[in-house]
Short mmCIF file of C-alpha atoms in Angstrom, two decimals:
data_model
loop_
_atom_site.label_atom_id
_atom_site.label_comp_id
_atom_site.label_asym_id
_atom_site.label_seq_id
_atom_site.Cartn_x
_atom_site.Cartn_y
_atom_site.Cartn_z
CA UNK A 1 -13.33 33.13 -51.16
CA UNK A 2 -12.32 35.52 -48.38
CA UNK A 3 -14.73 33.46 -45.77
CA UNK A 4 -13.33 30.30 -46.52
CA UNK A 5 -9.49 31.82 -46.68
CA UNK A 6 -10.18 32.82 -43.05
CA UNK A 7 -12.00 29.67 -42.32
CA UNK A 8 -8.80 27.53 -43.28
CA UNK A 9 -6.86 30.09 -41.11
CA UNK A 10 -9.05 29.44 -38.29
CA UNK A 11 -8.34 25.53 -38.58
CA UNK A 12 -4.73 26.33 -39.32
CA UNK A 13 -4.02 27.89 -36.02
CA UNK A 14 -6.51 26.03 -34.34
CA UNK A 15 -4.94 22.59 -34.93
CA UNK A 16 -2.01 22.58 -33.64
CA UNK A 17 -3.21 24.15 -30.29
CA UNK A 18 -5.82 21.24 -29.84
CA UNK A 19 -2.43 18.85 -31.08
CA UNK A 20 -0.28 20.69 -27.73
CA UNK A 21 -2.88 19.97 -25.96
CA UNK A 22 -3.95 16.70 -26.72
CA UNK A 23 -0.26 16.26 -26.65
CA UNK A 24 0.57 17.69 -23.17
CA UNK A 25 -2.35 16.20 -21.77
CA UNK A 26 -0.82 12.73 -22.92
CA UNK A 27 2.51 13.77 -21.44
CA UNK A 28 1.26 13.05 -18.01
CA UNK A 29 -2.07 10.47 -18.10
CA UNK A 30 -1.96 10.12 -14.53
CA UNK A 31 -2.69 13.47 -14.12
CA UNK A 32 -4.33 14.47 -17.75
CA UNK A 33 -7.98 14.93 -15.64
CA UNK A 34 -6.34 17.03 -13.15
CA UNK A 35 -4.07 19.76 -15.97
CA UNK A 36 -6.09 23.14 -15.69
CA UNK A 37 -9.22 21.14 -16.14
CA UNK A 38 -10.18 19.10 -13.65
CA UNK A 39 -13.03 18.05 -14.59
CA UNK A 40 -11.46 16.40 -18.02
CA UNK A 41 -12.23 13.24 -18.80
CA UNK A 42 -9.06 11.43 -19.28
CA UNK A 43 -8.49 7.52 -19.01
CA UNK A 44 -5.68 6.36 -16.67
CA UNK A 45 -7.42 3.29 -16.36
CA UNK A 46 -4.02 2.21 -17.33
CA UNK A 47 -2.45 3.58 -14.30
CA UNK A 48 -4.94 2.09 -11.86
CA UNK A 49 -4.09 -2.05 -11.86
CA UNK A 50 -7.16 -4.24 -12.16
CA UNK A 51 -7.75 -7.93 -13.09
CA UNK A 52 -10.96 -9.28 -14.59
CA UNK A 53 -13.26 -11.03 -11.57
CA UNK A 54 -15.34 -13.31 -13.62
CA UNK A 55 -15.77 -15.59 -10.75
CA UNK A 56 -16.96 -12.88 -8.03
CA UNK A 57 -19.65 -14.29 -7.19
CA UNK A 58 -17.56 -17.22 -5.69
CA UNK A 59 -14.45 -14.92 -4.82
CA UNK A 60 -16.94 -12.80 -2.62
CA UNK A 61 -18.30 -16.27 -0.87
CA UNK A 62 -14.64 -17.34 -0.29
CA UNK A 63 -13.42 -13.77 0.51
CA UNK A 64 -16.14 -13.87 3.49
CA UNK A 65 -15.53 -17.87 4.40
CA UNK A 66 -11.81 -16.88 4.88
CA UNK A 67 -12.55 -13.49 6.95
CA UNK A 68 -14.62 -15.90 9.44
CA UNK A 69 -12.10 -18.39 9.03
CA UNK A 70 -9.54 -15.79 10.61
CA UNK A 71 -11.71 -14.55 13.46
CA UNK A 72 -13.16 -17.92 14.53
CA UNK A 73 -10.12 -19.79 14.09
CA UNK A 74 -7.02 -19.16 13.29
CA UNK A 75 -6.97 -15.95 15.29
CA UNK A 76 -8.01 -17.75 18.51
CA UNK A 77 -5.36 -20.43 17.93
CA UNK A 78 -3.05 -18.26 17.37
CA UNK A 79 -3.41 -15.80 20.41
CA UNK A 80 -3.60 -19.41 22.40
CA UNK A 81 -0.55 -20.56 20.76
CA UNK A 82 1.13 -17.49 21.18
CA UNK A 83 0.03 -16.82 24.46
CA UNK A 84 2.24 -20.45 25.52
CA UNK A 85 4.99 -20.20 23.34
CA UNK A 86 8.29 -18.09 24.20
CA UNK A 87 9.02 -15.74 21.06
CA UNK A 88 12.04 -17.44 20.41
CA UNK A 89 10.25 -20.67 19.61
CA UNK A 90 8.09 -18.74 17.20
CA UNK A 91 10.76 -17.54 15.40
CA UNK A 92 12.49 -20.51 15.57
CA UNK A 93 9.52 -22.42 13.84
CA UNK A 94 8.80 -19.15 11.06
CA UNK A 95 12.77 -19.57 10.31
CA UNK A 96 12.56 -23.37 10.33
CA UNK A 97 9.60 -23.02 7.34
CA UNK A 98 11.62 -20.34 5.69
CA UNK A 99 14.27 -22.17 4.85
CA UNK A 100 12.70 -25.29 4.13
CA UNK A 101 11.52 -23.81 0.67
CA UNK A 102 14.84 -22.27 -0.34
CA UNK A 103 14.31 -24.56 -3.26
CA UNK A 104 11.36 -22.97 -4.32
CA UNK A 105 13.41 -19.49 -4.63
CA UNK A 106 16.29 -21.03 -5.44
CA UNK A 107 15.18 -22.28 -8.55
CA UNK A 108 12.55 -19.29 -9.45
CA UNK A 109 15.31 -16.74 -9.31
CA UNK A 110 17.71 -19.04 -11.63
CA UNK A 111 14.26 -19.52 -14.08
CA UNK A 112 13.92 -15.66 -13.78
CA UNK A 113 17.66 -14.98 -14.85
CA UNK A 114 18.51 -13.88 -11.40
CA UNK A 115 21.63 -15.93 -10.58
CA UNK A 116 23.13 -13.84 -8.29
CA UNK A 117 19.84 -13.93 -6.38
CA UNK A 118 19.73 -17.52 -6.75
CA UNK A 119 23.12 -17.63 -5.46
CA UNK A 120 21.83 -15.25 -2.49
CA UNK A 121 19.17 -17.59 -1.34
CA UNK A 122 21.87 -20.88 -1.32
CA UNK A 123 23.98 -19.19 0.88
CA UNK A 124 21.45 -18.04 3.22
CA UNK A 125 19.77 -21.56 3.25
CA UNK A 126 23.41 -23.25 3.92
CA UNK A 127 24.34 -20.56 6.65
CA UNK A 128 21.26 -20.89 8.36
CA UNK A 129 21.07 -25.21 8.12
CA UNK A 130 24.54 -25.24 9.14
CA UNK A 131 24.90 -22.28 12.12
CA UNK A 132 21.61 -22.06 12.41
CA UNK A 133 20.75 -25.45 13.23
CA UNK A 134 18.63 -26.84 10.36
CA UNK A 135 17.13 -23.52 9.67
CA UNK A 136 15.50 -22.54 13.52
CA UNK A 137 18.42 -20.23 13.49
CA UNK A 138 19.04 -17.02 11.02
CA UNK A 139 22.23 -16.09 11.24
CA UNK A 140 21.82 -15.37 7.73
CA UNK A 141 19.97 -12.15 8.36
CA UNK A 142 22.83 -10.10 9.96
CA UNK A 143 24.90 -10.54 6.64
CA UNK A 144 23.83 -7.99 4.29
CA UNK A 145 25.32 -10.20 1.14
CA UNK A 146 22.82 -13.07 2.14
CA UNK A 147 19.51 -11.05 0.97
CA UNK A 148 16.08 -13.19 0.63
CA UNK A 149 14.52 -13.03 -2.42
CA UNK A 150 10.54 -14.08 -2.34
CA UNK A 151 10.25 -15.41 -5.66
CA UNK A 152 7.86 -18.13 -6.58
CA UNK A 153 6.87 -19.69 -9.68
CA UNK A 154 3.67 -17.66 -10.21
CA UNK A 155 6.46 -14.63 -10.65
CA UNK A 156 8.11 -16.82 -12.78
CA UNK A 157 5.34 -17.17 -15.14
CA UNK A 158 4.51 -13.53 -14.97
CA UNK A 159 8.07 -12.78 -15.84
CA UNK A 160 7.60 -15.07 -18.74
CA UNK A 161 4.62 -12.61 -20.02
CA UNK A 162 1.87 -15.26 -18.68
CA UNK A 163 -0.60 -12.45 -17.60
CA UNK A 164 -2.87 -12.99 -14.55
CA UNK A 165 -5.59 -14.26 -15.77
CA UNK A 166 -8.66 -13.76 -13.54
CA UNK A 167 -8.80 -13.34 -10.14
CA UNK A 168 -9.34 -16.18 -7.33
CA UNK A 169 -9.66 -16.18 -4.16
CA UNK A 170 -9.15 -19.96 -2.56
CA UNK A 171 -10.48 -20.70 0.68
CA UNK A 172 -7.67 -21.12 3.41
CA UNK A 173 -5.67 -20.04 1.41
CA UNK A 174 -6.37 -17.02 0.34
CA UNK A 175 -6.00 -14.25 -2.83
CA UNK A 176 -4.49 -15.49 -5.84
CA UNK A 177 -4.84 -15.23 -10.03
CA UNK A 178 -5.10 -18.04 -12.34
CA UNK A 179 -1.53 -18.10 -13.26
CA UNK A 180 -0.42 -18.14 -9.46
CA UNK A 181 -2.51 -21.16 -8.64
CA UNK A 182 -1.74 -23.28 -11.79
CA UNK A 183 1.86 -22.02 -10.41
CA UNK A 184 1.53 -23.16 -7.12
CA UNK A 185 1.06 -26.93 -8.54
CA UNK A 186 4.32 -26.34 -9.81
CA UNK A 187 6.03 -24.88 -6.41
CA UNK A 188 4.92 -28.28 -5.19
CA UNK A 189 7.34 -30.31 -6.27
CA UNK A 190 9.75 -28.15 -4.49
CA UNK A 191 8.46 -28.31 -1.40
CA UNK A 192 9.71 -31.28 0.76
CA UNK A 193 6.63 -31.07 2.60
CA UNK A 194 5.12 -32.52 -0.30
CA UNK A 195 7.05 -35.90 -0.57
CA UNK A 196 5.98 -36.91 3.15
CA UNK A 197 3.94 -40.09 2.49
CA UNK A 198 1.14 -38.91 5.56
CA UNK A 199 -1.27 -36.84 3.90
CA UNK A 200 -2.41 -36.09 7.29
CA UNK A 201 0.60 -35.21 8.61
CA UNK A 202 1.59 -32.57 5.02
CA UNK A 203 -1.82 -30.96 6.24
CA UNK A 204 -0.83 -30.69 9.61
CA UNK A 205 2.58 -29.45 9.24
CA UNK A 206 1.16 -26.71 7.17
CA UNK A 207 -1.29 -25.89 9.45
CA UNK A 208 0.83 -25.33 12.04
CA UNK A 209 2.97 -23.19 9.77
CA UNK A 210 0.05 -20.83 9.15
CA UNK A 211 -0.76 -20.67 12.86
CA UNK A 212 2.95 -19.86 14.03
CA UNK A 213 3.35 -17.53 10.83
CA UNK A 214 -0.50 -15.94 11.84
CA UNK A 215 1.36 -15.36 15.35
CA UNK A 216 3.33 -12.50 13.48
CA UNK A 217 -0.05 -11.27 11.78
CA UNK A 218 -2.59 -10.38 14.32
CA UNK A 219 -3.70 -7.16 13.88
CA UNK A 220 -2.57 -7.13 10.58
CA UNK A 221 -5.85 -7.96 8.53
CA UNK A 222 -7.92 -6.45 10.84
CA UNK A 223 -6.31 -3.35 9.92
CA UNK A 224 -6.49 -3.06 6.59
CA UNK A 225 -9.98 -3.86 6.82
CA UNK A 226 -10.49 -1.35 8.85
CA UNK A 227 -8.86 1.17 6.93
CA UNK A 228 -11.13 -0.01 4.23
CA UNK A 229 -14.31 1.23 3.03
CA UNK A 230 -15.31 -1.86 0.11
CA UNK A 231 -13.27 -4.40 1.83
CA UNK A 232 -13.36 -7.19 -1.51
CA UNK A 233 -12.00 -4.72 -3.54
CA UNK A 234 -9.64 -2.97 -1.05
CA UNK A 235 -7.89 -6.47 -0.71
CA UNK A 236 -8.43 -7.82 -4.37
CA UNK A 237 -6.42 -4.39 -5.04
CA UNK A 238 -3.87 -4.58 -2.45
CA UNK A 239 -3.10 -8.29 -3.83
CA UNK A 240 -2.52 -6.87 -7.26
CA UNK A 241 -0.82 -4.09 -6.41
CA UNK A 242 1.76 -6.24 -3.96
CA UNK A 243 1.81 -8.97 -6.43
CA UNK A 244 2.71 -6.60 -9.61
CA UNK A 245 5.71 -5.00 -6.93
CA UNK A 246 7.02 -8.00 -6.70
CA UNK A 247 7.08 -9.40 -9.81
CA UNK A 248 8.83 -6.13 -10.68
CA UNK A 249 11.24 -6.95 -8.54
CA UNK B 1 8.40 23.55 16.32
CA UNK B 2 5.92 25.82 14.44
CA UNK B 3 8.66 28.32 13.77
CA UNK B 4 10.67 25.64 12.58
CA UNK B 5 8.11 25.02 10.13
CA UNK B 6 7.19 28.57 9.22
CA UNK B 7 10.88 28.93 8.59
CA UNK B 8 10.66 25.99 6.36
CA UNK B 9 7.05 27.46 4.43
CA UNK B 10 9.21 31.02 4.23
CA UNK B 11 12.18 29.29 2.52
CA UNK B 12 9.72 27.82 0.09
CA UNK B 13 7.93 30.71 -0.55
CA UNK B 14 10.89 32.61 -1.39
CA UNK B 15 12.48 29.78 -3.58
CA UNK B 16 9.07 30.01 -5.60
CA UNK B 17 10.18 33.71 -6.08
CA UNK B 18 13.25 32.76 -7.24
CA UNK B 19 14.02 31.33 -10.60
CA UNK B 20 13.61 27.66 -10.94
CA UNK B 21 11.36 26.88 -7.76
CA UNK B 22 11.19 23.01 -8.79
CA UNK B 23 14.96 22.31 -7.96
CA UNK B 24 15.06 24.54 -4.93
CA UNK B 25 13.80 23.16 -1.76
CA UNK B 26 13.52 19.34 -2.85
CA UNK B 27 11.34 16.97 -2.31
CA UNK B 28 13.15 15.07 -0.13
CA UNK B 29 13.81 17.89 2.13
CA UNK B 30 10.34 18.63 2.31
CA UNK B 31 9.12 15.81 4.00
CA UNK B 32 12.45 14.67 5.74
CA UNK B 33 11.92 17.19 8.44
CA UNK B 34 8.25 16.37 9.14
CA UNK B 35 9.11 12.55 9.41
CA UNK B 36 11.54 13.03 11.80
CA UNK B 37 9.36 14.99 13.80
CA UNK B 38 6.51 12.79 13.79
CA UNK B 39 9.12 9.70 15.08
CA UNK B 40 10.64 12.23 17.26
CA UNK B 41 6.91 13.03 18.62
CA UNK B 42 6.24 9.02 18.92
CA UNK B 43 9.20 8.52 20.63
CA UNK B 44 8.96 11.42 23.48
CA UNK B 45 8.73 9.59 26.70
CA UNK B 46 6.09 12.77 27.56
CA UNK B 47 3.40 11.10 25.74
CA UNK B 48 3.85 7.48 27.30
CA UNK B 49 1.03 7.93 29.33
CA UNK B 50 -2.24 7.00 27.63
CA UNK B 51 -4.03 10.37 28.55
CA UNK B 52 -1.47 12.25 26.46
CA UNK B 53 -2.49 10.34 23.48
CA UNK B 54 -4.96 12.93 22.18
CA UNK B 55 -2.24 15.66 22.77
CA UNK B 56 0.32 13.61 20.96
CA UNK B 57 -2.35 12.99 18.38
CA UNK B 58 -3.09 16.58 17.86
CA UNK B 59 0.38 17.25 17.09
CA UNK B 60 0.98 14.43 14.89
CA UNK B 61 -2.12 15.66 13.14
CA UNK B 62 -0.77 19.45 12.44
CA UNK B 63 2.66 17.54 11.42
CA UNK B 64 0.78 15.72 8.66
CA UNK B 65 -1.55 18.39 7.44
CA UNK B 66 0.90 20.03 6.25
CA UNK B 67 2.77 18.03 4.70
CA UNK B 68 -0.11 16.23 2.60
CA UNK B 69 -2.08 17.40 0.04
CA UNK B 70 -5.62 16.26 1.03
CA UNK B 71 -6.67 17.67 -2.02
CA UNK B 72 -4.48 15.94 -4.40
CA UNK B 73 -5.11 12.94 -2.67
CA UNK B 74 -8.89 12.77 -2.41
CA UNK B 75 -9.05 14.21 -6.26
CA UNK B 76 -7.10 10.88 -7.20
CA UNK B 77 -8.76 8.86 -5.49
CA UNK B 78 -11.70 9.59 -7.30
CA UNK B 79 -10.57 9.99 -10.59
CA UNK B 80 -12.82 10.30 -13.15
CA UNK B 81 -15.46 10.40 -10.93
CA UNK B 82 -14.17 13.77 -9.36
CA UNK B 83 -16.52 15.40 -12.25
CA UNK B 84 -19.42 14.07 -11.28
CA UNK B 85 -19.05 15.58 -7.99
CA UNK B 86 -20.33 18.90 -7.22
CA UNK B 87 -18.61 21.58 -5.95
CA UNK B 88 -20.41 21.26 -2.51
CA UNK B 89 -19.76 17.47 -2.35
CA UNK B 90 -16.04 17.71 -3.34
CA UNK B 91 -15.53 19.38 -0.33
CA UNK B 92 -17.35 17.41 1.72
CA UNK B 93 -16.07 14.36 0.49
CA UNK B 94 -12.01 15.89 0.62
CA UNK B 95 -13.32 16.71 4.84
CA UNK B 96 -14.61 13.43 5.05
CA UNK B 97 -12.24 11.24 3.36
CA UNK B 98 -9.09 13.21 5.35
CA UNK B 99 -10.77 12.30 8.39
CA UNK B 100 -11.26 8.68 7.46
CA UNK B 101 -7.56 8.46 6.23
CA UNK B 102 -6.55 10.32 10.18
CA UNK B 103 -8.98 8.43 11.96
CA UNK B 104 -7.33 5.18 10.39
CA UNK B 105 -3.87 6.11 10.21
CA UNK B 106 -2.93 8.31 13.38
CA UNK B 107 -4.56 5.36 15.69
CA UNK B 108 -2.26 2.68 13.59
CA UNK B 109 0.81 4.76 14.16
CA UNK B 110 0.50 5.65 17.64
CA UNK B 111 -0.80 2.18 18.78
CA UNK B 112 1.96 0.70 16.52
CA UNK B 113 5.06 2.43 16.73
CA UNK B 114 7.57 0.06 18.21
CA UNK B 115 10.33 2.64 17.40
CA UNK B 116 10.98 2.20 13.89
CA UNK B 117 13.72 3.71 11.68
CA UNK B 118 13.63 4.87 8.61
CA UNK B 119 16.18 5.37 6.12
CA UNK B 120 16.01 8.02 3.41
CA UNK B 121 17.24 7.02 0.22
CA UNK B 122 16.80 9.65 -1.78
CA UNK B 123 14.15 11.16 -4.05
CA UNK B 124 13.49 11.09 -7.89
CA UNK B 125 12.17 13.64 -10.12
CA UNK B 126 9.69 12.76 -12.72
CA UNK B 127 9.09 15.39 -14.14
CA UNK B 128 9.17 19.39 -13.08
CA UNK B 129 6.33 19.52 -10.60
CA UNK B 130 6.33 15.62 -9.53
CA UNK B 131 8.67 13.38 -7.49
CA UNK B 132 9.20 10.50 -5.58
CA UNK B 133 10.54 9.96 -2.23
CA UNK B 134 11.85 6.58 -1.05
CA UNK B 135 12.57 5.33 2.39
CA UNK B 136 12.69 2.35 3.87
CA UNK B 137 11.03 1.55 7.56
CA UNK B 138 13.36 -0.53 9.33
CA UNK B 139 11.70 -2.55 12.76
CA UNK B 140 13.40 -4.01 15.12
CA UNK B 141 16.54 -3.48 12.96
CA UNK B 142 15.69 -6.71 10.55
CA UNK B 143 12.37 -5.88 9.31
CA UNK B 144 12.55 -3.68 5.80
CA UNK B 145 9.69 -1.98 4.62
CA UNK B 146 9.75 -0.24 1.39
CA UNK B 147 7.77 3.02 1.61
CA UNK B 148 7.49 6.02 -1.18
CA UNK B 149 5.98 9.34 -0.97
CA UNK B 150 4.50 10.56 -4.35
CA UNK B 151 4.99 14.77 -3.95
CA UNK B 152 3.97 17.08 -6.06
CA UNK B 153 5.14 20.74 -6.09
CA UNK B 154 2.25 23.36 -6.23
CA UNK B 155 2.65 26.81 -4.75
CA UNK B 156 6.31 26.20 -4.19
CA UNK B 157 6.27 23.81 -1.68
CA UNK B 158 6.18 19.96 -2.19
CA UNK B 159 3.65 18.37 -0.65
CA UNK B 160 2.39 14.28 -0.44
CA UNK B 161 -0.34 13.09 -2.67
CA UNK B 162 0.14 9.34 -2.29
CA UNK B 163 1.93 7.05 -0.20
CA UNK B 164 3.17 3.79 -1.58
CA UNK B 165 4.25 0.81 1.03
CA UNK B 166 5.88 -2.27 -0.37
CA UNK B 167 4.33 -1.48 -4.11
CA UNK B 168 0.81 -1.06 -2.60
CA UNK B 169 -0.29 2.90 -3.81
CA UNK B 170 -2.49 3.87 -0.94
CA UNK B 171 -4.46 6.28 -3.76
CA UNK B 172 -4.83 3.69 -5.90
CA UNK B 173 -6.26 1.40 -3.05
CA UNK B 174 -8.84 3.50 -2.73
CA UNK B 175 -10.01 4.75 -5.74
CA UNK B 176 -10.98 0.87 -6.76
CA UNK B 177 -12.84 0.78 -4.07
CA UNK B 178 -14.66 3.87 -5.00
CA UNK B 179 -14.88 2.88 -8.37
CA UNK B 180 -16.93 -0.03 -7.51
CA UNK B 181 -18.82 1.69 -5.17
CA UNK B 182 -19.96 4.56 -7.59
CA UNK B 183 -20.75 2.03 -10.22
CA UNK B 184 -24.09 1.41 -8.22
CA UNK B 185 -24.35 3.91 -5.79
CA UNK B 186 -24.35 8.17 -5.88
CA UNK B 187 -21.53 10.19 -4.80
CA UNK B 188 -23.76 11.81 -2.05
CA UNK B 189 -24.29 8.16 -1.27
CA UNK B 190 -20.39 7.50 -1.20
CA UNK B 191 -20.62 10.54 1.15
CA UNK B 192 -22.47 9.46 3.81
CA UNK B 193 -21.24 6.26 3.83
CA UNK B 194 -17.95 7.45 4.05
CA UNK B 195 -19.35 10.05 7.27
CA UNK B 196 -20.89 6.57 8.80
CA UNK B 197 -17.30 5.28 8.59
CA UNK B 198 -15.91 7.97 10.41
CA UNK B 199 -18.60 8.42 13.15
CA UNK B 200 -18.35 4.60 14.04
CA UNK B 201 -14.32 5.49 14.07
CA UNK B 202 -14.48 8.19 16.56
CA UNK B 203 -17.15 5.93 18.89
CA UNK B 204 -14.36 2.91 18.95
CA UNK B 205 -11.53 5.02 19.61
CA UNK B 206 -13.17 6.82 22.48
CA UNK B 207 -14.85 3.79 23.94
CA UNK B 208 -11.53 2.59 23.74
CA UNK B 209 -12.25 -0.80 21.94
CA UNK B 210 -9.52 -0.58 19.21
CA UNK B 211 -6.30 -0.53 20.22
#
């Protein structure tokens, strides 16, 4: 009777010392493995974004298609291009593009519940058509009430709860999650690129988008590669990370 | 400069003395003055000349080492895997992974720095021993980039653990990568790939091929 008396003690004051810590050690799950121990197995998987990569076998094909995509082409024709064009004219063309798909944000922050944001975007997009001369201009920039807001529809859906999916990586054009590329069918419509009748000439407008915009970039991808030791996942990461920021926004 | 910081570490010191240490010497104030020096550094028409650049890169270096936690940071960024490290290869891997993370960073900052600004826009505690500082990067006075400094205070002084640009954790970054790369490989594996890394580093910078 006495053993067992003392046993139940034992548990008695034992208990609630394992509960403070488990409890304390929940507090905190970012840093529950590092709290006096460690070495303590803790999951903050939760902390740590990740998508599910069914498809890496393809994503890894298209991830490396797009890498030699960048240093055989677009990077050479953009250092040419660059290397011919004054800076304004860059600018001038990345402005141009920007404001051609207000719409697109225009109508993502209104789906979003953002109408001020909405309202943001319109007045940036009529400043800069008007002063700026169909967009090539950005006088919009110097007023601090005229902020951009980069939302597309693949926010929109996220905002909604539609989760990501699985990841994808396209060729050309890039990362991207299920949800963003059914998304990006809907973006389309907005886009008054899209209603040209020349298929050929959608393509090459766009093209020469990515080259100006890539004029901006060099040096950029080549960077974070660089600074990367599992270059897939460093940029399958990044993308996650940067999309999940922005949809927070 | 070094007495300015020594003044700094004896400030902290004696605020961890003192009563409440955690609201003492904040966060922000803790790595506003090491910011500002680094820019100030970048900035000093002494170092224009590109055979000052590993004297300006030394003392960018010193600036940085002390006010990051290398520890902290390479502990993250292996998570759980951290355990399955031993106490030999922890340090080796904290050596090698700060001089991957200088090797990549200092270069990007000195070849990049097209005098920036940064704002600082306060900090944010969350909870006694953790905080976050947020600035924003401004280039060529249009360009806004988001950046936050994850501190933590240990010792008394707050020091950087991660470093978060435009929602991108730089800790987090990595440790996926690591992740993956542990799933199949060993840590002492991890290890020298990550010293393979570095020594390929030090041969580009000094043969001058990356900018």
């Amino acid at each position: 009777m006495n053993s067992s008396l003392k046993r139940l003690l034992q548990i008695a004051v034992f208990l609630p010392m394992l509960w403070a810590g488990y409890l304390s050690a929940a507090e905190n799950p970012d840093d529950a493995y590092l709290k006096d121990n460690p070495y303590a197995e803790e999951e903050d998987a939760d902390k740590t974004p990740a998508i599910a990569d069914p498809l890496e076998p393809w994503n890894r094909a298209m991830f490396h298609f797009n890498d030699k995509l960048y240093f055989w082409v677009l990077k050479p024709a953009a250092q040419g291009y660059k290397a011919v064009t004054p800076d304004i004219v860059r600018v001038g063309v990345k402005n141009f593009f920007h404001n051609l798909t207000t719409p697109i944000r225009f109508v993502n922050c209104l789906l979003q519940g953002k109408p001020g944001a909405a309202g943001q975007e319109l007045g940036a997009f009529m400043v800069n058509t008007v002063v700026g001369v169909l967009g090539f201009g950005n006088p919009a920039a110097d007023d601090p009430r005229l902020k951009p807001h980069e939302e597309d529809f693949g926010q929109t859906l996220a905002v909604y709860g539609v989760g990501d999916g699985f990841y994808i990586v396209w060729p050309f054009f890039g990362p991207s999650t299920l949800r963003d590329s059914v998304a990006m069918g809907g973006d389309y419509f907005l886009t008054p690129l899209s209603y040209l009748n020349s298929t050929e000439a959608s393509i090459g407008i766009r093209a020469y988008d990515e080259i100006n915009s890539t004029t901006f970039r060099i040096g950029d991808y080549e960077s974070l590669k660089e600074a990367a030791v599992n270059p897939y996942e460093a940029f399958r990461n990044a993308y996650i990370q940067y999309r999940q920021g922005k949809i927070r926004e | 400069m070094k007495k300015f910081l020594v003044c700094i570490a004896a400030v902290f010191v004696f605020a961890a003395v003192s009563a409440h240490a955690a609201d003492s010497a904040g966060p922000m104030v803790s790595v506003q003055g090491p910011i500002q020096q680094g820019i100030d550094l970048l900035r000093d028409p002494q170092y224009k000349d590109p055979s000052k650049r590993e004297a300006q890169r030394d003392k960018i270096w010193e600036i940085i080492r002390q006010t990051f936690d290398f520890v902290e940071v390479s502990m993250r960024a292996l998570a759980q895997d951290w355990k399955n490290f031993t106490p030999q290869q922890r340090k080796e891997f904290t050596e090698v992974f700060t001089d991957l993370l200088k090797n990549t960073y200092i270069d990007k900052i000195q070849s990049e720095f097209q005098n920036e600004t940064i704002q600082f826009l306060g900090d944010e505690k969350v909870s006694d021993d953790k905080a976050v500082v947020k600035t924003k990067v401004i280039r060529n006075g249009k360009i806004e980039i988001p950046m936050d400094y994850s501190m933590r205070l240990k010792d008394g002084q707050w020091k950087v653990y991660d470093v978060i640009i435009e929602g991108v954790s730089l800790v987090k970054n990595y440790r996926t990568q690591f992740k993956e790369i542990l799933a199949k490989d060993t840590p002492a594996q991890l290890i020298t790939r990550l010293k393979d890394k570095v020594i390929q580093q030090e041969k580009d910078r000094t043969t001058g091929k990356k900018g």
